[in-house]
Amino acid sequence: MIVRLSVSGGDRQESGGMSNWTTIRYDMPVERVARITLARPEKANAQDYTMLSEINEAFDQAANDPEVRVIVLAADGKHFSSGHDLAAGTSMDDIDAIGTWCHFDAPGAEGYMATEAEMYIGLCWRWRNLPKPTIAQVQGKVIAGGLMLVWPMDLIVCADDASFSDPVVAFGVNGHEYFTHPFEVGARLAKDMLFTGRAITADEAHRAGMVSRVVPRDELEDTTLELASHIAKRPMFGLNLAKQSVNHTLDAMGMYTAIQSAFGLHHVGHNHNFRLHDMLVDPSGIDVIRSEA
Ligand code: ZN
């Protein structure tokens, strides 16, 4: 049983929330739990640079709020996220970089590699290391860049209609930029996902250890908030120490180095495509993906 502070649409704008967010919402649905909700359902929550920047600001707000012990990342609509919104037209001029990368408009490989290092793996790694437990609340499709919001979270609760895919090998790259696939689902299933581009089901993800709980769609929100509320009874620093200990174990297994290595290969792919097709991705990839949808 959980006691809700706000049923829907409630937020804490009056107590420090950013008032100018346009792609997300922020609220405290139950005691000690902050919730960030992706709010572009008409675009299947495709992520442009503005949305990524706003998510990051919201995570910072939750991390800095002493009343918050657990952070939930949820999404409006039928699908959690269809990935990066490459047609959005937002650029690095639209956001304030928070990492140390720079020269985002430099020619050659330099500018784009800096952009992806800042906006993609830079933000993912930052969220993965937030000093508070995080829970992804997932329904519907999670495609490519969508996984880059789900996988940095500590726990994943999903509806039984959820599915997870990274089909971008069809575009002539190795996978999406936050390359933790073998850590998330194991090496064999990671290769299956990447080589075939197919979506794995919620049950398959659960069996692989990628997902923490699978529940009927109409129980998704309650289950997530009950789990968050349960965790939030524990002391903040104990949770922080437990999280760091697990993350350090993954780091000792080479997680960070593997991500950086795959990121370098990802940019070999982008530059190969530029030499052959004068664009970042192989343009034939979209037809391959659509033919198999
Ligand atoms: Zn890329």
Short mmCIF file of C-alpha atoms and ligand atoms in Angstrom, two decimals:
data_model
loop_
_atom_site.label_atom_id
_atom_site.label_comp_id
_atom_site.label_asym_id
_atom_site.label_seq_id
_atom_site.Cartn_x
_atom_site.Cartn_y
_atom_site.Cartn_z
CA MET A 1 0.00 0.00 0.00
CA ILE A 2 1.39 3.38 -0.97
CA VAL A 3 0.16 6.82 -0.07
CA ARG A 4 0.29 9.12 -3.04
CA LEU A 5 1.19 12.75 -2.66
CA SER A 6 -0.19 13.62 -6.10
CA VAL A 7 -2.24 11.39 -8.38
CA SER A 8 -1.40 12.91 -11.73
CA GLY A 9 0.02 16.08 -13.10
CA GLY A 10 1.13 17.25 -9.68
CA ASP A 11 4.58 18.71 -9.52
CA ARG A 12 6.91 20.61 -7.29
CA GLN A 13 7.42 23.58 -9.55
CA GLU A 14 6.74 25.81 -6.58
CA SER A 15 9.53 24.16 -4.61
CA GLY A 16 12.40 24.40 -7.00
CA GLY A 17 11.30 22.69 -10.24
CA MET A 18 12.47 24.20 -13.51
CA SER A 19 9.50 26.03 -14.98
CA ASN A 20 10.68 26.00 -18.57
CA TRP A 21 10.85 22.26 -19.25
CA THR A 22 8.88 21.46 -22.38
CA THR A 23 9.60 17.77 -22.99
CA ILE A 24 9.38 16.27 -19.49
CA ARG A 25 7.43 16.57 -16.23
CA TYR A 26 8.74 16.29 -12.68
CA ASP A 27 6.75 15.36 -9.60
CA MET A 28 6.87 13.64 -6.22
CA PRO A 29 4.15 10.97 -6.48
CA VAL A 30 4.94 9.35 -3.12
CA GLU A 31 7.04 10.28 -0.14
CA ARG A 32 10.80 10.44 -0.85
CA VAL A 33 10.32 9.46 -4.50
CA ALA A 34 10.88 11.83 -7.42
CA ARG A 35 9.52 10.97 -10.83
CA ILE A 36 10.74 12.28 -14.19
CA THR A 37 8.25 11.60 -17.00
CA LEU A 38 9.04 11.80 -20.71
CA ALA A 39 6.23 13.89 -22.16
CA ARG A 40 6.44 13.69 -25.95
CA PRO A 41 3.98 10.83 -26.51
CA GLU A 42 2.99 12.21 -29.92
CA LYS A 43 6.61 11.51 -30.98
CA ALA A 44 6.80 8.20 -29.07
CA ASN A 45 9.11 10.10 -26.70
CA ALA A 46 11.86 10.43 -29.30
CA GLN A 47 14.76 12.28 -27.73
CA ASP A 48 16.14 15.50 -29.14
CA TYR A 49 18.99 17.39 -27.46
CA THR A 50 16.49 19.55 -25.57
CA MET A 51 14.84 16.52 -24.01
CA LEU A 52 18.19 14.97 -23.05
CA SER A 53 19.27 18.24 -21.46
CA GLU A 54 16.00 18.57 -19.55
CA ILE A 55 16.22 14.96 -18.30
CA ASN A 56 19.71 15.73 -17.05
CA GLU A 57 18.53 18.89 -15.24
CA ALA A 58 15.71 16.91 -13.63
CA PHE A 59 18.09 14.18 -12.46
CA ASP A 60 20.29 16.90 -10.96
CA GLN A 61 17.30 18.39 -9.16
CA ALA A 62 16.30 15.01 -7.72
CA ALA A 63 19.89 14.19 -6.75
CA ASN A 64 20.26 17.52 -4.94
CA ASP A 65 16.91 17.37 -3.12
CA PRO A 66 17.49 15.93 0.39
CA GLU A 67 13.82 14.84 0.47
CA VAL A 68 14.40 12.47 -2.49
CA ARG A 69 15.83 8.99 -1.96
CA VAL A 70 14.68 7.19 -5.13
CA ILE A 71 14.20 8.50 -8.67
CA VAL A 72 11.74 6.99 -11.17
CA LEU A 73 12.07 7.58 -14.92
CA ALA A 74 8.69 7.03 -16.61
CA ALA A 75 7.11 7.91 -19.94
CA ASP A 76 3.73 9.08 -21.22
CA GLY A 77 1.91 7.24 -23.97
CA LYS A 78 2.02 3.85 -25.61
CA HIS A 79 5.80 3.60 -26.01
CA PHE A 80 8.63 4.44 -23.61
CA SER A 81 10.96 5.82 -26.29
CA SER A 82 11.59 5.30 -29.99
CA GLY A 83 15.19 6.52 -29.69
CA HIS A 84 16.99 9.62 -30.85
CA ASP A 85 14.99 12.19 -32.80
CA LEU A 86 17.46 12.82 -35.60
CA ALA A 87 14.94 14.97 -37.47
CA ALA A 88 14.35 17.33 -34.55
CA GLY A 89 16.86 19.90 -35.71
CA THR A 90 18.15 20.67 -32.23
CA SER A 91 21.89 21.21 -32.02
CA MET A 92 24.59 21.85 -29.43
CA ASP A 93 23.76 25.56 -29.83
CA ASP A 94 20.45 24.81 -28.08
CA ILE A 95 21.90 23.40 -24.85
CA ASP A 96 24.57 24.07 -22.24
CA ALA A 97 27.18 21.30 -22.30
CA ILE A 98 27.92 19.95 -18.84
CA GLY A 99 30.96 17.80 -19.65
CA THR A 100 34.46 18.79 -20.70
CA TRP A 101 34.04 18.05 -24.40
CA CYS A 102 34.08 21.08 -26.70
CA HIS A 103 34.48 22.17 -30.36
CA PHE A 104 31.16 20.56 -31.22
CA ASP A 105 31.11 22.28 -34.61
CA ALA A 106 34.67 21.28 -35.58
CA PRO A 107 35.00 19.72 -39.06
CA GLY A 108 35.88 16.10 -39.78
CA ALA A 109 35.26 13.47 -37.13
CA GLU A 110 36.14 15.84 -34.28
CA GLY A 111 32.92 17.80 -33.85
CA TYR A 112 30.48 14.92 -34.10
CA MET A 113 32.51 12.63 -31.88
CA ALA A 114 32.58 15.39 -29.25
CA THR A 115 28.82 15.84 -29.63
CA GLU A 116 28.03 12.15 -29.12
CA ALA A 117 30.55 11.93 -26.26
CA GLU A 118 28.78 14.81 -24.51
CA MET A 119 25.12 14.12 -25.29
CA TYR A 120 25.07 10.35 -25.42
CA ILE A 121 27.62 8.37 -23.44
CA GLY A 122 28.53 11.38 -21.29
CA LEU A 123 24.98 11.84 -20.02
CA CYS A 124 24.30 8.08 -19.77
CA TRP A 125 27.38 7.52 -17.64
CA ARG A 126 26.51 10.50 -15.46
CA TRP A 127 23.00 9.13 -14.81
CA ARG A 128 24.34 5.62 -14.22
CA ASN A 129 26.46 7.02 -11.39
CA LEU A 130 23.86 9.24 -9.68
CA PRO A 131 24.24 8.65 -5.93
CA LYS A 132 20.60 7.57 -5.47
CA PRO A 133 18.71 4.49 -6.67
CA THR A 134 16.99 4.95 -10.03
CA ILE A 135 14.12 2.90 -11.50
CA ALA A 136 12.97 2.84 -15.14
CA GLN A 137 9.21 2.34 -15.54
CA VAL A 138 8.80 0.97 -19.06
CA GLN A 139 5.92 0.22 -21.41
CA GLY A 140 5.71 -0.42 -25.15
CA LYS A 141 8.66 -0.13 -27.47
CA VAL A 142 12.16 0.82 -26.41
CA ILE A 143 14.30 1.27 -29.50
CA ALA A 144 18.04 2.01 -29.78
CA GLY A 145 18.53 5.38 -28.01
CA GLY A 146 15.54 4.42 -25.83
CA LEU A 147 17.76 1.77 -24.28
CA MET A 148 20.19 4.58 -23.42
CA LEU A 149 17.61 5.91 -20.96
CA VAL A 150 16.63 2.51 -19.56
CA TRP A 151 20.00 0.79 -19.17
CA PRO A 152 21.72 3.46 -17.03
CA MET A 153 18.95 3.01 -14.42
CA ASP A 154 19.54 0.67 -11.47
CA LEU A 155 16.28 -1.27 -11.70
CA ILE A 156 13.84 -1.78 -14.57
CA VAL A 157 10.13 -2.47 -14.05
CA CYS A 158 8.30 -3.14 -17.30
CA ALA A 159 4.83 -3.91 -18.58
CA ASP A 160 4.26 -7.21 -20.33
CA ASP A 161 3.86 -5.31 -23.61
CA ALA A 162 7.39 -3.90 -23.43
CA SER A 163 9.99 -4.82 -26.04
CA PHE A 164 13.61 -3.84 -26.47
CA SER A 165 15.66 -3.53 -29.65
CA ASP A 166 18.79 -1.97 -31.09
CA PRO A 167 18.44 -2.35 -34.88
CA VAL A 168 21.10 0.19 -35.88
CA VAL A 169 23.59 -2.36 -37.24
CA ALA A 170 21.43 -2.00 -40.38
CA PHE A 171 22.74 1.58 -40.52
CA GLY A 172 26.34 0.39 -40.63
CA VAL A 173 27.34 0.99 -37.01
CA ASN A 174 27.91 -1.44 -34.14
CA GLY A 175 24.92 -0.48 -31.99
CA HIS A 176 23.76 2.57 -30.09
CA GLU A 177 26.36 4.71 -28.39
CA TYR A 178 26.03 3.49 -24.76
CA PHE A 179 27.32 0.02 -25.58
CA THR A 180 26.54 -2.03 -22.47
CA HIS A 181 24.62 -4.75 -24.33
CA PRO A 182 26.75 -7.73 -23.14
CA PHE A 183 26.48 -6.54 -19.53
CA GLU A 184 22.70 -6.10 -19.82
CA VAL A 185 21.63 -9.33 -21.54
CA GLY A 186 24.78 -11.47 -21.81
CA ALA A 187 27.08 -11.88 -24.79
CA ARG A 188 24.99 -14.45 -26.71
CA LEU A 189 21.72 -12.51 -26.60
CA ALA A 190 23.58 -9.24 -27.22
CA LYS A 191 24.90 -10.64 -30.52
CA ASP A 192 21.45 -12.02 -31.40
CA MET A 193 19.85 -8.59 -30.82
CA LEU A 194 22.54 -6.74 -32.75
CA PHE A 195 22.95 -9.13 -35.71
CA THR A 196 19.21 -9.59 -36.32
CA GLY A 197 17.92 -6.21 -35.13
CA ARG A 198 14.99 -8.03 -33.52
CA ALA A 199 13.16 -6.83 -30.41
CA ILE A 200 13.37 -9.00 -27.33
CA THR A 201 10.18 -9.36 -25.30
CA ALA A 202 9.66 -8.38 -21.68
CA ASP A 203 9.79 -12.04 -20.63
CA GLU A 204 12.97 -12.65 -22.63
CA ALA A 205 14.56 -9.58 -21.05
CA HIS A 206 13.46 -10.81 -17.62
CA ARG A 207 14.97 -14.26 -18.18
CA ALA A 208 18.22 -12.61 -19.30
CA GLY A 209 18.37 -10.62 -16.06
CA MET A 210 17.94 -7.28 -17.84
CA VAL A 211 14.55 -6.51 -16.29
CA SER A 212 13.75 -6.54 -12.56
CA ARG A 213 9.94 -7.07 -12.68
CA VAL A 214 7.36 -7.75 -15.43
CA VAL A 215 3.75 -6.81 -14.66
CA PRO A 216 0.47 -6.28 -16.52
CA ARG A 217 0.29 -2.86 -18.17
CA ASP A 218 -2.38 -1.57 -15.78
CA GLU A 219 -0.23 -2.47 -12.76
CA LEU A 220 2.97 -0.87 -14.04
CA GLU A 221 2.76 2.47 -12.24
CA ASP A 222 1.61 1.05 -8.89
CA THR A 223 4.25 -1.68 -8.92
CA THR A 224 6.99 0.82 -9.70
CA LEU A 225 5.93 3.27 -7.01
CA GLU A 226 5.54 0.48 -4.42
CA LEU A 227 9.06 -0.72 -5.21
CA ALA A 228 10.40 2.85 -5.03
CA SER A 229 8.59 3.46 -1.75
CA HIS A 230 9.93 0.19 -0.30
CA ILE A 231 13.51 1.14 -1.20
CA ALA A 232 13.05 4.70 0.09
CA LYS A 233 12.57 3.43 3.66
CA ARG A 234 16.29 2.70 3.79
CA PRO A 235 18.92 5.30 4.72
CA MET A 236 20.20 7.37 1.82
CA PHE A 237 23.87 6.75 2.45
CA GLY A 238 23.38 2.98 2.79
CA LEU A 239 21.64 2.94 -0.59
CA ASN A 240 24.41 5.08 -2.05
CA LEU A 241 27.11 2.71 -0.75
CA ALA A 242 25.28 -0.36 -2.05
CA LYS A 243 24.87 1.22 -5.49
CA GLN A 244 28.51 2.24 -5.68
CA SER A 245 29.60 -1.25 -4.64
CA VAL A 246 27.67 -2.92 -7.45
CA ASN A 247 28.76 -0.30 -9.98
CA HIS A 248 32.39 -0.65 -8.95
CA THR A 249 32.08 -4.41 -9.49
CA LEU A 250 30.87 -3.79 -13.04
CA ASP A 251 33.70 -1.29 -13.50
CA ALA A 252 36.22 -3.90 -12.30
CA MET A 253 34.76 -6.21 -14.97
CA GLY A 254 35.70 -3.59 -17.56
CA MET A 255 32.35 -1.91 -18.19
CA TYR A 256 33.66 1.64 -18.67
CA THR A 257 36.56 0.55 -20.86
CA ALA A 258 34.24 -1.62 -22.97
CA ILE A 259 31.89 1.34 -23.51
CA GLN A 260 34.78 3.57 -24.60
CA SER A 261 36.17 0.91 -26.93
CA ALA A 262 32.78 0.35 -28.58
CA PHE A 263 32.31 4.14 -28.85
CA GLY A 264 35.54 4.38 -30.86
CA LEU A 265 34.33 1.61 -33.18
CA HIS A 266 30.94 3.35 -33.43
CA HIS A 267 32.74 6.37 -34.84
CA VAL A 268 34.71 4.23 -37.26
CA GLY A 269 31.25 3.17 -38.49
CA HIS A 270 30.03 6.76 -38.77
CA ASN A 271 33.14 7.78 -40.69
CA HIS A 272 32.99 4.71 -42.95
CA ASN A 273 29.43 5.72 -43.82
CA PHE A 274 30.57 9.27 -44.50
CA ARG A 275 33.23 8.03 -46.92
CA LEU A 276 30.75 5.77 -48.75
CA HIS A 277 27.46 7.63 -48.47
CA ASP A 278 28.35 11.16 -47.37
CA MET A 279 26.18 10.72 -44.27
CA LEU A 280 26.56 9.29 -40.76
CA VAL A 281 24.51 6.16 -41.44
CA ASP A 282 24.03 3.76 -44.33
CA PRO A 283 20.85 5.05 -46.00
CA SER A 284 19.76 1.52 -47.03
CA GLY A 285 19.32 0.63 -43.36
CA ILE A 286 15.87 2.15 -43.04
CA ASP A 287 14.50 -0.09 -45.81
CA VAL A 288 16.01 -3.18 -44.15
CA ILE A 289 14.42 -2.27 -40.82
CA ARG A 290 11.02 -1.42 -42.35
CA SER A 291 10.96 -4.66 -44.35
CA GLU A 292 11.31 -6.62 -41.12
CA ALA A 293 8.91 -4.59 -38.99
ZN ZN B 1 26.28 7.68 -33.30
#
